[in-house]
Amino acid sequence: MQINLQNNLYKDLVYTIKKHHPKADLDLLELAYEFADDAHRGQLRASGEPYINHPLHTALTLAKMKLNMPIVIAAILHDVPEDTSRTLSEIEDNFGEDIASMVGGITKLGKIKYRGMERYIENLRKMFISMASDIRVVFIKFADRLHNLKTLNVLSPKKQYRIALETLEIYAPIANRLGMGEIKGQLEDLAFKYVYPKEFSWAYSLIQESYNKKKINLEKSINEANGFLKKDGVNPIAIHGRRKHIYSLYKKILEKDRNIDKVYDIIAVRIIVKNISDCYAALGIIHKYWKPLKGRIKDYIAQPKPNGYRSLHTTVFTNSGDIVEVQIRTEEMHDKAEFGIASHWVYDEAGKKSVIGKELYWMQELAKVQKNLDNKKEFLEGLESLKIDVFKSRIFVFTPKGDVIDLPEDATPIDFAYAIHSDIGDKCTGSVINDQIQSLNTSLKSGDVIHIITNKDRRGPSGDWLKIVKTRNARQKIRAYLNTKKSNWLGKIGLKK
Ligand code: MN
């Protein structure tokens, strides 16, 4: 077997893995590279470069996210069964069941033949199914898509548009829901110019101009912050400027009447410190030297965002008179903010398939529904509520005891009641939100404290609630109750045994 170990991408991959996981066993990685290189030999990408560069780029993206070896290896092998004469069972023989099952998952995601709306639905359905069965497959798919977007210019305009649109409509919202902010931002920025070329060039020049103006002061501010943090006893691990992604900035500019001067977080100063105490200490020091803007201090450490995001935010006037957002966090919070759920696979070498935790409750729910998704008609019926559950922004609200419940935006007290327990939902008669009696169709807001009034004599939910509720969970439980009631009633009048 002729081995091309001279490939610079492969060297880069090994270097990146060693940096994050010094003890990683590189033998299997090398075997995977040889295997894929041999299988793809002679194949070229549309750009004319050797095909093997594509899986290597995909693997490199995941290695930069610090993800563990089985995921990186599966990425190197991800196009082998689909595009070469080597089979999935050969992969299993050489690399084991776990890696082979990930590669099989990616192959399944790849085959979508439909067009238009059908294609959209099928795509969404497949993404949901793989999310529920092995979320690691979705990480590899994101990395695969990122490289495909970077090399999109060589494809026909029709294909460019389709792939970019699919990225904005399906991949980016899912990345967002998984808390993978950096991946979501990259996907959107790469797709933006193909889907909305005019808007892209407008936004790009506007942003570039504003960024160039701020850049010099930013560097000064970073140095200053570094100086006074150290002087007052907090040693930052890193301080850097972060630039807001173009697509999300573009959307924000539209919200602010197309006035970029009203957007304060085009660039931000990001401070990474050792532990949580240092986060608060750093915030105090920042405020001692730079005056904060009123109402813009946010403590997402004490109260994380529903997607798990943790950080301290403040907006300050720096000594150069600029208004700058400062974000303070630990390294672990930083990994989590950039890569969301994927950061669970950073510190752990084991090939675990799914993480079960409160933050992933909705994914377990998805796993339950996906069993009923085999039939396309049912999927279509459930699609709207699924999309609301998965894609809508989340709010977090509280029980009177202080437990946090995570719901989609615009959810109602009935959704809240069913999220706690189906009995509470079924017997719910009213709601008290922040000490005020409110109707059951009120839209809840983040931070609301909700007390559900129940009546144990209440027969059950009203069919009208189906028009009000926003979550699939509530809808399903109301339907289930109404169906049993119907069959009992049919039983009573003798139509059903
Ligand atoms: Mn690929």
Coordinates of N, CA and C and ligand atoms in Angstrom, one line a residue, residues 40 45 51 54-55 58 75 78-80 83 106 140-141 143-145 147-148, ligand 1:
H40 N -10.0 6.2 -1.6 CA -10.3 7.4 -2.4 C -9.2 7.7 -3.5
R45 N -11.9 16.0 -6.1 CA -13.1 16.8 -5.8 C -13.4 17.7 -7.0
Y51 N -9.4 13.8 -3.5 CA -10.6 13.7 -2.7 C -10.3 13.6 -1.2
H54 N -10.8 16.3 1.4 CA -12.1 16.6 2.0 C -12.3 15.9 3.4
P55 N -12.2 14.6 3.4 CA -12.4 14.0 4.8 C -11.3 14.5 5.8
T58 N -12.6 17.7 7.1 CA -13.7 17.4 8.0 C -13.2 17.0 9.4
A75 N -14.8 10.6 11.0 CA -14.9 11.7 10.0 C -13.9 11.4 8.8
H78 N -15.7 9.1 6.5 CA -17.2 9.3 6.4 C -17.7 9.1 4.9
D79 N -16.8 9.3 3.9 CA -17.4 9.2 2.5 C -16.9 7.8 1.9
V80 N -16.3 7.0 2.7 CA -15.8 5.7 2.1 C -16.9 4.8 1.6
D83 N -18.8 6.5 -1.6 CA -18.1 6.9 -2.8 C -17.0 5.9 -3.3
I106 N -23.7 8.6 8.9 CA -23.5 9.7 7.9 C -23.9 9.3 6.5
I140 N -20.3 15.4 12.9 CA -19.5 15.1 11.7 C -20.2 15.7 10.4
K141 N -21.5 15.6 10.4 CA -22.2 16.2 9.3 C -22.0 17.7 9.2
A143 N -19.3 19.3 10.2 CA -18.0 19.6 9.8 C -17.9 19.3 8.3
D144 N -18.5 18.2 7.8 CA -18.6 17.9 6.4 C -19.2 19.1 5.6
R145 N -20.3 19.6 6.1 CA -21.0 20.7 5.4 C -20.1 21.9 5.4
H147 N -16.9 22.2 5.2 CA -15.9 22.1 4.2 C -16.6 22.2 2.8
N148 N -17.7 21.6 2.6 CA -18.4 21.7 1.3 C -18.8 23.1 1.0
Ligands
MN1 MN -18.3 14.4 2.8

